[in-house]
Coordinates of C-alpha atoms and ligand atoms in Angstrom, one line a residue:
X77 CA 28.2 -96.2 104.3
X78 CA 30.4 -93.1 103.8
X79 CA 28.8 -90.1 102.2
X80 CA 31.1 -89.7 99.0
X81 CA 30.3 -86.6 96.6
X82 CA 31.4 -86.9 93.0
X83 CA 32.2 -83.8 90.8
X84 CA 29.1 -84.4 87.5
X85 CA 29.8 -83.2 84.6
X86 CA 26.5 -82.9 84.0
X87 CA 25.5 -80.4 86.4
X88 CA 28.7 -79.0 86.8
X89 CA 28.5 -80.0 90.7
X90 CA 29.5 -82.0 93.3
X91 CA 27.1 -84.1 94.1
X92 CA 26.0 -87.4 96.8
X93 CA 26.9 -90.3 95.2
X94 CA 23.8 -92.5 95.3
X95 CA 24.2 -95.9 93.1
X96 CA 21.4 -97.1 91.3
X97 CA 21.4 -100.5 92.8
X98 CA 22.6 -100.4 96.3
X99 CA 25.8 -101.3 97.2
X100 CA 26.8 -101.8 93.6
X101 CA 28.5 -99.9 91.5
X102 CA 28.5 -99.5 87.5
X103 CA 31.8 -97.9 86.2
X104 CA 32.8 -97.8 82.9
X105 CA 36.3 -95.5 81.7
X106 CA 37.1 -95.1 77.9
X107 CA 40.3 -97.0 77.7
X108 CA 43.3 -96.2 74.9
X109 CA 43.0 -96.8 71.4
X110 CA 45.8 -98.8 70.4
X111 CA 47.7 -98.5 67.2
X112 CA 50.5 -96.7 69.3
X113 CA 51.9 -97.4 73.1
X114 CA 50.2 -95.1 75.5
X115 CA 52.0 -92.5 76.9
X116 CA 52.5 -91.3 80.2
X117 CA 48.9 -88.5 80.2
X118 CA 47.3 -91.6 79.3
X119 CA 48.5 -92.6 82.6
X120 CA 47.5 -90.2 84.3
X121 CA 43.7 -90.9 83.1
X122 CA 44.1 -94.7 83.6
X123 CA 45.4 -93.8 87.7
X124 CA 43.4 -91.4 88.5
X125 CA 40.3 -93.9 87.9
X126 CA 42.1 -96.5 89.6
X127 CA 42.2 -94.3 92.5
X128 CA 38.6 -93.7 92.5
X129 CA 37.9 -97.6 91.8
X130 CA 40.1 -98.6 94.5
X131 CA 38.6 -96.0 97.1
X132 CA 34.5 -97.2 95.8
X133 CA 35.9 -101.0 96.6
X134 CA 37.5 -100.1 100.1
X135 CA 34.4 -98.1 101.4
X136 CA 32.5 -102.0 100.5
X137 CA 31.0 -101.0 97.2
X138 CA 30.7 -104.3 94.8
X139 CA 31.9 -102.4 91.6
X140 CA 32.0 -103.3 87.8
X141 CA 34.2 -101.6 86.0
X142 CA 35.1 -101.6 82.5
X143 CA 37.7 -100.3 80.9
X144 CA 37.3 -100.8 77.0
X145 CA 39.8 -100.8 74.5
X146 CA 39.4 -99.2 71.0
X147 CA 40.6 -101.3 68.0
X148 CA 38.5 -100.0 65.3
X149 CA 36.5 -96.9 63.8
X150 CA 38.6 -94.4 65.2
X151 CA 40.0 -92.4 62.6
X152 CA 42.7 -90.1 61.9
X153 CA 40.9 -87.2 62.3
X154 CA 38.4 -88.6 65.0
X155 CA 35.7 -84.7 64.9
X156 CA 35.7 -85.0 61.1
X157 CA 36.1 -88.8 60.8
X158 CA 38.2 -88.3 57.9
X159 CA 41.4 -89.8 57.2
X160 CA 42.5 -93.8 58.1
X161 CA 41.7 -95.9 60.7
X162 CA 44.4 -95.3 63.1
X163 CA 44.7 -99.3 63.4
X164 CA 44.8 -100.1 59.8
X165 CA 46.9 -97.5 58.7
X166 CA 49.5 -98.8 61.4
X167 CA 48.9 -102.3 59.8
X168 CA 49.5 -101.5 56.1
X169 CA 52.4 -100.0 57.2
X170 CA 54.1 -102.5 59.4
X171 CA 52.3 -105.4 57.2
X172 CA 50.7 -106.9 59.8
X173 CA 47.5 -107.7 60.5
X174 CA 45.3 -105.2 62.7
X175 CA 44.6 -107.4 65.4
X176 CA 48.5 -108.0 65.4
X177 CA 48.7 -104.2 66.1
X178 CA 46.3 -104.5 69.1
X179 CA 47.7 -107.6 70.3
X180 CA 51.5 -105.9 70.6
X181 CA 50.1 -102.5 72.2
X182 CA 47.5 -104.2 74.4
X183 CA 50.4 -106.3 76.0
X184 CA 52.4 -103.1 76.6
X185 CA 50.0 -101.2 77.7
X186 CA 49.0 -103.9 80.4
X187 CA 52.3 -104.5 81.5
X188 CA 52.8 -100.7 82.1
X189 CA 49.7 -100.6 84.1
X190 CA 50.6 -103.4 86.2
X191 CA 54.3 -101.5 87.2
X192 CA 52.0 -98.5 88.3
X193 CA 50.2 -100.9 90.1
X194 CA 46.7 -100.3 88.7
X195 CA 44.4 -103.3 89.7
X196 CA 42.8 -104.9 86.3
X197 CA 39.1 -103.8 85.1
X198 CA 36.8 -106.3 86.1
X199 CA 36.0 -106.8 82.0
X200 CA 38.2 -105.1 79.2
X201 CA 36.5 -105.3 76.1
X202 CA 37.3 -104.9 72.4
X203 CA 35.2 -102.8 69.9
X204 CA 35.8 -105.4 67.5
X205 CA 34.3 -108.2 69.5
X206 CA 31.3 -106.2 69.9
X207 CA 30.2 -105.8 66.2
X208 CA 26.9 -107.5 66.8
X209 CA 25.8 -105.2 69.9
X210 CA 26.9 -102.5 67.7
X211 CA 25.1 -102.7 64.6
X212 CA 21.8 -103.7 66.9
X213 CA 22.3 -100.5 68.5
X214 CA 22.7 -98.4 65.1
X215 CA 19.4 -99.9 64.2
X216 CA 17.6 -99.1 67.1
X217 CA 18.6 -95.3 66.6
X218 CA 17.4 -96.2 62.8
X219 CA 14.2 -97.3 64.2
X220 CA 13.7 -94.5 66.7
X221 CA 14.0 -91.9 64.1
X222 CA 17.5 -90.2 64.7
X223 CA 19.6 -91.7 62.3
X224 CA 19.7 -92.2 58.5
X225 CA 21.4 -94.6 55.9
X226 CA 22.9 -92.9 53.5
X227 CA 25.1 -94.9 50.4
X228 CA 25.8 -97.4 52.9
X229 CA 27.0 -95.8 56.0
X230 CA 24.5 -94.1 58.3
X231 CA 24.4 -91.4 60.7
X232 CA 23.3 -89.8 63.6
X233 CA 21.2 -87.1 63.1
X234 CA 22.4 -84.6 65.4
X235 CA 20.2 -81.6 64.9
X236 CA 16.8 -83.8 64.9
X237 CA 17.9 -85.3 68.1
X238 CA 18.0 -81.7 69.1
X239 CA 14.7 -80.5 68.9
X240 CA 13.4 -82.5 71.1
X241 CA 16.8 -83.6 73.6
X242 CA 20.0 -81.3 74.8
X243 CA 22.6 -82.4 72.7
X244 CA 25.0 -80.4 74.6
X245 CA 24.1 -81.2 78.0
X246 CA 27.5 -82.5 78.8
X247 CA 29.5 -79.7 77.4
X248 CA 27.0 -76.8 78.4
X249 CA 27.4 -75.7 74.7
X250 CA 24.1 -74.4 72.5
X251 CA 22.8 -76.3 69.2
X252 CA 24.0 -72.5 67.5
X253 CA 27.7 -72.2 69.2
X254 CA 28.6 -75.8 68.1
X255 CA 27.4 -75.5 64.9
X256 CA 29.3 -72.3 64.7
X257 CA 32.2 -73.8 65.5
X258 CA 32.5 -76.2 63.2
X259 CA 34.3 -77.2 60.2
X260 CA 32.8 -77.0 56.7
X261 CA 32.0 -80.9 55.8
X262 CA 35.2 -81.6 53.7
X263 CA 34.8 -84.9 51.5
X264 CA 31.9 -86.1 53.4
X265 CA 28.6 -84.2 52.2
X266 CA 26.9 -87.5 52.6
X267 CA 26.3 -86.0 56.2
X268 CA 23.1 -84.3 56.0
X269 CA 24.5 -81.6 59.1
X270 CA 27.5 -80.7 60.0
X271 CA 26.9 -82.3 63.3
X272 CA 26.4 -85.6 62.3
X273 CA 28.4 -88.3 62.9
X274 CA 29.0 -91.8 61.6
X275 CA 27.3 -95.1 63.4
X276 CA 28.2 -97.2 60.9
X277 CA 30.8 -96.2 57.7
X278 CA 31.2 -97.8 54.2
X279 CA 33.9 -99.6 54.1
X280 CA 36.4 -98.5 51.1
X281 CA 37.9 -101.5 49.0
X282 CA 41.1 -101.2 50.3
X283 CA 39.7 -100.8 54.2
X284 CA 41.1 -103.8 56.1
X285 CA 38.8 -104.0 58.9
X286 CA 35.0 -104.7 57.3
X287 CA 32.1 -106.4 58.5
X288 CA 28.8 -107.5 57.1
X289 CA 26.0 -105.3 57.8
X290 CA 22.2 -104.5 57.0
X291 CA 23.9 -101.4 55.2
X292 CA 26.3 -103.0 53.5
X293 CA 29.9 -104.1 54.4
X294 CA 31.5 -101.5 56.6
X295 CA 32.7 -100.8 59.9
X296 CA 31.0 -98.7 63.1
X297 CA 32.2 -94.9 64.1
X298 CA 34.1 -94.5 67.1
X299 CA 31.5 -93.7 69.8
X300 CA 28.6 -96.3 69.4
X301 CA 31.4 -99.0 70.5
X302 CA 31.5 -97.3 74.4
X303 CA 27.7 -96.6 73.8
X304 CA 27.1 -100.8 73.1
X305 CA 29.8 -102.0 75.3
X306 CA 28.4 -99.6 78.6
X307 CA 24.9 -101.0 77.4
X308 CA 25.8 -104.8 77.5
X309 CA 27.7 -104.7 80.3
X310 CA 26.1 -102.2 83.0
X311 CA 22.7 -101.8 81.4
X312 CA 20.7 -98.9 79.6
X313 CA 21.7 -96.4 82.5
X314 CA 24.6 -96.9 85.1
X315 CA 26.5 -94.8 87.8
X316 CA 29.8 -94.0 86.9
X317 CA 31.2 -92.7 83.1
X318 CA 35.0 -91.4 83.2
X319 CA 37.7 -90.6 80.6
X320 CA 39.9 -87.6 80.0
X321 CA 38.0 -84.2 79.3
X322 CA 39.2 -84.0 75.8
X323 CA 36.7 -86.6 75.6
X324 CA 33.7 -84.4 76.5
X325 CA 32.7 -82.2 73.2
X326 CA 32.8 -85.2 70.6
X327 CA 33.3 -88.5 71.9
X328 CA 31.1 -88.2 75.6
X329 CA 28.5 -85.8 73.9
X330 CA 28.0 -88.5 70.7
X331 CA 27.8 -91.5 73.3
X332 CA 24.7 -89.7 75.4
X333 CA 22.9 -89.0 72.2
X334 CA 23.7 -92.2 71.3
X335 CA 21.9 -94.0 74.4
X336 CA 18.9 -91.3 74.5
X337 CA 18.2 -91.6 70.8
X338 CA 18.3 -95.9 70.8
X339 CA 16.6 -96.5 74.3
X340 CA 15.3 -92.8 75.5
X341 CA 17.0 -93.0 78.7
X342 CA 20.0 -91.2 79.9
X343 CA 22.7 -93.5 79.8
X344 CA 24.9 -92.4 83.2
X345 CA 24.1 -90.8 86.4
X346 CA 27.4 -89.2 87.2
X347 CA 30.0 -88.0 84.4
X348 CA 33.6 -87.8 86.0
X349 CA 36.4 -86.1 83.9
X350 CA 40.1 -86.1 84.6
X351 CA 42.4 -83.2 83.0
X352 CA 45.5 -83.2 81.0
X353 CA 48.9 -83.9 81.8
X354 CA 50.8 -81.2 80.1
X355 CA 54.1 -80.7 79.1
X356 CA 55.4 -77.0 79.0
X357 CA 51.8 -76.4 79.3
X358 CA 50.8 -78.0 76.2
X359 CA 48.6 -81.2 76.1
X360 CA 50.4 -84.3 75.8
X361 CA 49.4 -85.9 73.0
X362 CA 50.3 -88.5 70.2
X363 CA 48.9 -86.0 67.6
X364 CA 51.4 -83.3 68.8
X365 CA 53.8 -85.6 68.9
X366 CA 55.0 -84.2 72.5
X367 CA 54.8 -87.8 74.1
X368 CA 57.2 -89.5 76.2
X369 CA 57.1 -93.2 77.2
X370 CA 56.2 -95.1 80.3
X371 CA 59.0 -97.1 80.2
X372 CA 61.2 -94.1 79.1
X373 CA 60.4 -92.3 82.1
X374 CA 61.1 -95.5 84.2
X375 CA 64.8 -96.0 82.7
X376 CA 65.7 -92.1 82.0
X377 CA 66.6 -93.8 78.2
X378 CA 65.6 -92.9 74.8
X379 CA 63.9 -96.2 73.3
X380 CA 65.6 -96.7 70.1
X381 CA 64.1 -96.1 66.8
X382 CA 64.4 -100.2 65.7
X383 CA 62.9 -101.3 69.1
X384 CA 61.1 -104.2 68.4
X385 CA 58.5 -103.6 71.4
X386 CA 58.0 -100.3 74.3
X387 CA 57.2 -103.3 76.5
X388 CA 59.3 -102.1 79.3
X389 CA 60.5 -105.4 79.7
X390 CA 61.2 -106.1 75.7
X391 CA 62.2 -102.6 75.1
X392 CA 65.7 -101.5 73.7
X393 CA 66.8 -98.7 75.1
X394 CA 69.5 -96.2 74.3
X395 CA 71.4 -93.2 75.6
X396 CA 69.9 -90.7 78.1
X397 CA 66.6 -89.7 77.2
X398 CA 66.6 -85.4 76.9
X399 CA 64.0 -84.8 79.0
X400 CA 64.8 -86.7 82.3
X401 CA 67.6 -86.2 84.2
X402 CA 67.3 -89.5 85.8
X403 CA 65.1 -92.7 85.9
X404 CA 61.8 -92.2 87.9
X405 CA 60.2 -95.5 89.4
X406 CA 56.6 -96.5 88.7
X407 CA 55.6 -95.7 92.0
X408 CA 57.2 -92.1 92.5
X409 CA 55.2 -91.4 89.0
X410 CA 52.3 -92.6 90.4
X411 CA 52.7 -90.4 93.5
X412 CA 53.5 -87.6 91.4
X413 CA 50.2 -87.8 90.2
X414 CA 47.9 -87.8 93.2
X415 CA 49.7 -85.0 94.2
X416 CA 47.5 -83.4 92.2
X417 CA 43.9 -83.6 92.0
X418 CA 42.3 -85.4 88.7
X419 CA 40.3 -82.0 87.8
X420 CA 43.3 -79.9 87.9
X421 CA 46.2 -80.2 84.7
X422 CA 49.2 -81.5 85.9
X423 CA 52.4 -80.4 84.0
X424 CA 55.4 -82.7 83.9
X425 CA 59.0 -81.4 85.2
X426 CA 61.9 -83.1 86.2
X427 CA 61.9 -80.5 89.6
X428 CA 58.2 -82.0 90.2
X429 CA 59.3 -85.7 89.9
X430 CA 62.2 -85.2 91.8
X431 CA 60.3 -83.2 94.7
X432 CA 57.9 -86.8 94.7
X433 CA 60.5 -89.0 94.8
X434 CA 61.8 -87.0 97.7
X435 CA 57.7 -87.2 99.4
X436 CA 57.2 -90.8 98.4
X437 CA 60.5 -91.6 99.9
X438 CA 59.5 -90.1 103.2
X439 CA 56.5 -91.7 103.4
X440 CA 57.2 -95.2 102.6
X441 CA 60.5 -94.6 105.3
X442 CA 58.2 -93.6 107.9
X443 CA 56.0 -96.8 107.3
X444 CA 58.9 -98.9 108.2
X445 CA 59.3 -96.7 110.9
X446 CA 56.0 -97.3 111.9
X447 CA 56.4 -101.0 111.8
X448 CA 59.2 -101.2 114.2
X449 CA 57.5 -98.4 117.2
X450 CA 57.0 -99.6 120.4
X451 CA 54.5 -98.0 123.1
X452 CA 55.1 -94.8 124.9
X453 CA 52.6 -94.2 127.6
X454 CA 49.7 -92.2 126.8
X455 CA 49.4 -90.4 123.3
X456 CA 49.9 -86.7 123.1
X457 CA 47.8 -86.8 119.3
X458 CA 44.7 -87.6 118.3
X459 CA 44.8 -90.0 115.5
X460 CA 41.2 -91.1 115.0
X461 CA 40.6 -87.4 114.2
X462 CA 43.2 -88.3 111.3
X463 CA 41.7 -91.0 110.3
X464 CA 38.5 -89.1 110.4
X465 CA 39.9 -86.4 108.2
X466 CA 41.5 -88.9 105.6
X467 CA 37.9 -90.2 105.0
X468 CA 36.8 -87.0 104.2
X469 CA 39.2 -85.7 101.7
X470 CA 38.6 -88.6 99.6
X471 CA 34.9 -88.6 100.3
X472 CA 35.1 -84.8 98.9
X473 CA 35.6 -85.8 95.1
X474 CA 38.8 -87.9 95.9
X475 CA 40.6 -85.2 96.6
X476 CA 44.1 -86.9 96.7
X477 CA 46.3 -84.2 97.5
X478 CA 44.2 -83.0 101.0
X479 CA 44.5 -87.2 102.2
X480 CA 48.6 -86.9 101.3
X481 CA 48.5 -84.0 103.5
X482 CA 47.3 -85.9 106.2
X483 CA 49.3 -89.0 105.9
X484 CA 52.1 -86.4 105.9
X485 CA 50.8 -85.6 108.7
X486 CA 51.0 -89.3 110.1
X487 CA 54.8 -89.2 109.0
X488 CA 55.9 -86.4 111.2
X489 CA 54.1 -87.8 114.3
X490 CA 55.8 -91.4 113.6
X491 CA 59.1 -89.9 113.1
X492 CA 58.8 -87.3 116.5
X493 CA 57.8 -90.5 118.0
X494 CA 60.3 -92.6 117.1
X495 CA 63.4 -89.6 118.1
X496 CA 61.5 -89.9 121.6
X497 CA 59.4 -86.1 120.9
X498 CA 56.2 -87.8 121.1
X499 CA 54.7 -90.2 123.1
X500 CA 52.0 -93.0 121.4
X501 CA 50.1 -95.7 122.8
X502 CA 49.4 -99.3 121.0
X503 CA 46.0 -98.1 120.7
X504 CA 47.3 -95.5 118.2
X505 CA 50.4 -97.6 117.1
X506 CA 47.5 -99.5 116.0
X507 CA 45.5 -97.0 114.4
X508 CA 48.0 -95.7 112.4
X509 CA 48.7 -99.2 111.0
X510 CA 45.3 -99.1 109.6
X511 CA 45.4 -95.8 108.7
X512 CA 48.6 -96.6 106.2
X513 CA 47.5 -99.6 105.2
X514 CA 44.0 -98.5 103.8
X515 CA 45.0 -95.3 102.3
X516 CA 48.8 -95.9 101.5
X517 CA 48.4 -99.6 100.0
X518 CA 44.7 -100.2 99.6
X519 CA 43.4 -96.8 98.5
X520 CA 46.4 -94.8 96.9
X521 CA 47.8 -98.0 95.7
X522 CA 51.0 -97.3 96.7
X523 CA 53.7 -100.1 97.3
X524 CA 57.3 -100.0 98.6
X525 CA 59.8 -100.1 96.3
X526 CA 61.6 -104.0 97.2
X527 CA 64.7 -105.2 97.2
X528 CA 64.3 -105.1 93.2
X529 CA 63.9 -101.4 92.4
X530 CA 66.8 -100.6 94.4
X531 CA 69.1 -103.4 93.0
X532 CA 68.1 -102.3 89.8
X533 CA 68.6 -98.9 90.4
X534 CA 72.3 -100.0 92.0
X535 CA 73.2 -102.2 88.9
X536 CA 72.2 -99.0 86.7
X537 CA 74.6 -97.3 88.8
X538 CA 77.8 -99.8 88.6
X539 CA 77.4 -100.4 85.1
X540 CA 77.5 -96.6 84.1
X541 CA 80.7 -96.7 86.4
X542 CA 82.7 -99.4 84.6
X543 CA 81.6 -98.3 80.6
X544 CA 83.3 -95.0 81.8
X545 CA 86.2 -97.3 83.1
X546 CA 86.1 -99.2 79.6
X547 CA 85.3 -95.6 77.6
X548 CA 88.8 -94.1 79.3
X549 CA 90.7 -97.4 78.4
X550 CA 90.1 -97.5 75.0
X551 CA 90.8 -93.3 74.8
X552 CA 93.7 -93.9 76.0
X553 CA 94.0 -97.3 74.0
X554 CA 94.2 -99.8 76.3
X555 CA 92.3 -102.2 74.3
X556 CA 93.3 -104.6 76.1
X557 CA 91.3 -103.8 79.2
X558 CA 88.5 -102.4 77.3
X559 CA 88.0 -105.9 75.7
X560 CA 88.4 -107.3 78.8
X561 CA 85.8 -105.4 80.6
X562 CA 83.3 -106.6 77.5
X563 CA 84.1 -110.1 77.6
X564 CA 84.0 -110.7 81.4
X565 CA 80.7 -108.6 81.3
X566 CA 79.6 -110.9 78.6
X567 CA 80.1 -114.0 80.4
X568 CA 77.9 -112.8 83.3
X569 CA 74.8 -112.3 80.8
X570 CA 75.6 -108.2 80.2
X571 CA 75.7 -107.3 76.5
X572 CA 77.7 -104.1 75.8
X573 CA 77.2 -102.4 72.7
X574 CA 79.1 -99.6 71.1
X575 CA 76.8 -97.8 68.2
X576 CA 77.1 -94.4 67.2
X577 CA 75.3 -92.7 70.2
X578 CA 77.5 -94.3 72.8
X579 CA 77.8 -97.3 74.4
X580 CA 74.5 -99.4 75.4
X581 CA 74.2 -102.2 77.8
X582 CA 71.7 -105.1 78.0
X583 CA 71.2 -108.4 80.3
Ligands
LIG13 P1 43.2 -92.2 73.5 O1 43.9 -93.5 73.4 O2 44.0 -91.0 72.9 O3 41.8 -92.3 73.0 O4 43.1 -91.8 75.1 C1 42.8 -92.7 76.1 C2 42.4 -91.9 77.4 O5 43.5 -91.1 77.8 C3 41.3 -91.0 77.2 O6 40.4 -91.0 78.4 C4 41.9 -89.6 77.1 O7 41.1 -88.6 77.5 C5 43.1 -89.8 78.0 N1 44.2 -88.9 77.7 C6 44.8 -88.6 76.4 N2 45.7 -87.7 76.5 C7 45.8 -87.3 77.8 C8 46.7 -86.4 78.6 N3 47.6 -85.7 78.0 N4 46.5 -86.3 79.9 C9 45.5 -87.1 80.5 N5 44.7 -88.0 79.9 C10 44.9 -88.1 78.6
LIG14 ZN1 34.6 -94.2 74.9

């Protein structure tokens, strides 16, 4: 098999990617928490693991790969676990019931990764259906000495694991510097340091979510869910751990200590962190409240306020949304992103999305290009070099950016060939068939944009055409007509609405 080195976290390297259990592979990614829709750096996260998934399948790996998703313990303040669970604060709000929250989000956020083409975890699941595993796990660290029950919640004792363990292995930070560096313990002196962190928490009377327990009726903290889940479905130690790099100083750290202080072993051989998307340099992020939309980026609209769902299919949309100057499809935002490696931040622009669109459409043009060149003699190129080469940008830490340089590269030689400027044989028609197929499609995930995205994009484009028709009429008013234009629109299925910020249209 192909030698394939993997940036660690844990030694700061890039390193050969050995699996524990040959020719399988253990992969486990912290998926969204949802009591909101994911936005578009979540994304970014999500694709840039389902590059690496898709690449570990295509080289004949037999991977697992789990992708969990948080519905319970993680709370407003997630370092200080202070604050409401983000889930049941969202469902005394809207007066629903949590898992009616999750349910709404989950459906979203699985439709959004379908558009960007993402192929489905091989198991996706919920903290809350792994309450058992949970609390076993707690106990075990009970057991083991590193955690303590205290008025019914207990906790990890952070600076006891430490004497005998490196509790900041993952973030290369000293016992001393974190400790420095962290808050007073505001409204929870139950914890013993100011390290600690809750396994299992007391449930309030008016917490919705609550479980039995041996402590009492509570809940469990936000990491031992990806600590139990990781356990139960890859084993005590497994290849591949990923999630965004926000991730690493709290949530990652807490989850190793976790696994070392229940079962003594380290939980993961290779840590894999993908940066931020940014916008204006600034990390996108619900708590900032600098987020944008999948399916706002999609349409170039502003969802409105009352939208009963961001399902990009249930969605209501209205007026231009500020930030776009036009509608970007799923797969130019895709390709917008591997333009970039995962380690690096990648900041969002409208000049960026339109220079991808502009790539994406050159390369998909020159696969139907491709598929329509005939033989010329003998070849002029070497393409099995290029194939060679593509291999080994994504074999050095799927480095994305180097393998769209070479299929770039593929595109100019289709196109010289196709204007008669190069000659190919069929031998290396051939080759580059396989050569798009694996990296374009199978690899990079990319797909061409059908008959559909265009149409849509079209329609988009007609009906902008006649509400300007139907605005001028009634300016100058010719109700008539502008009634007209409504009423025939409305017998073909297209709803036009006039509110306050213009005038919306739906099918
Ligand atoms: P959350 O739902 O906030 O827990 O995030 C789910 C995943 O998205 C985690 O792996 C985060 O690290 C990742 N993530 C959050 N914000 C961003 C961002 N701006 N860019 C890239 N990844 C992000
Ligand atoms: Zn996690």
């Amino acid at each position: 098999m192909q030698d394939l080195y993997i940036h660690n976290t844990l030694s700061r390297k890039k390193e050969l990617f050995k699996p524990i259990n040959e020719e399988h592979v253990g992969l486990y990614v912290c998926g969204p928490t949802l009591y909101s829709d994911v936005h578009i750096g979540n994304c970014r996260t999500f694709t840039s693991f389902d590059i690496m998934y898709r690449y570990l399948l295509h080289l004949g790996y037999k991977v697992r790969y789990i992708r969990n998703i948080t519905d319970v313990g993680h709370m407003e303040d997630e370092v200080a676990e202070t604050g409401e669970d983000r889930i049941g604060k969202q469902a005394r709000l809207k007066k629903l019931e949590p898992m009616e929250i999750v349910q709404r989000y989950a459906f979203g956020f699985r439709e959004v990764m379908g558009l960007l083409n993402l192929l489905p975890p091989s198991v996706e699941p919920l903290a809350s259906g792994h309450i058992i595993e949970q609390i076993e796990m707690t106990q075990k660290i009970i057991d083991q000495g590193y955690a303590y029950v205290e008025d019914g919640s207990v906790y990890f004792d952070v600076e006891k694991f430490a004497k005998s363990h490196n509790y900041g292995i993952l973030s290369g930070r000293s016992l001393e510097d974190q400790l420095n560096n962290t808050r007073d313990l505001d409204g929870q002196q139950e914890k013993k340091g100011r390290l600690d962190f809750a396994l299992w928490k007391k449930a309030k009377p008016e917490h919705i979510m609550r479980w039995n327990s041996p402590w009492g009726v509570g809940f469990p903290g936000w990491h031992i869910e990806c600590s139990a889940m990781s356990q139960k479905y890859l084993g005590e130690t497994f290849d591949i751990h990923g999630g965004g790099m926000d991730l690493i100083p709290t949530h990652h750290t807490n989850e190793v200590a976790q696994s070392v202080g229940c079962c003594g072993n380290a939980p993961v051989k290779y840590w894999v962190h993908t940066n931020m998307l940014t916008l204006n340099g600034q990390k996108m992020s619900r708590s900032l409240g600098n987020v944008f939309l999948p399916v706002e980026l999609f349409t170039g609209k502003k969802m409105a306020a009352d939208s009963p769902s961001a399902t990009p299919s249930q969605a209501k949309l209205e007026g231009k949304h500020p930030l776009f100057e036009k509608a970007y499809s799923p797969m130019c935002v895709r390709f917008f992103m591997m333009q970039t490696h995962y380690s690096s931040t990648l900041d969002f622009s409208n000049e960026a999305l339109q220079a991808s669109e502009k790539g994406f459409n050159r390369l998909m043009e020159s696969y139907s290009t491709l598929e329509k060149l005939t033989a010329a003699g003998n070849s002029s190129v070497d393409i099995k070099k290029i194939e060679t080469d593509c291999y080994v940008a994504m074999s050095d830490d799927f480095n994305t950016p180097i393998l769209l340089s070479h299929l770039f590269e593929c595109a100019r030689i289709i196109n010289s060939a196709n204007d008669k400027k190069e000659s190919l044989s069929q031998a290396d028609i051939d080759l580059l068939k396989k050569i798009y197929q694996n990296f374009i499609v199978d690899v990079l995930g990319l797909k061409r944009e059908g008959e559909s995205g265009k149409s849509a994009e079209a329609l988009d484009g007609v009906m902008q055409l006649v509400l300007d028709i139907r605005k001028k009429a009634k300016e100058n008013k010719d109700y008539a007509t502008s009634d007209l234009i409504r009423d025939q629109l409305l017998k073909t299925g297209i709803q036009v609405k006039d509110g306050k910020e213009g005038t919306s249209w739906s099918i």
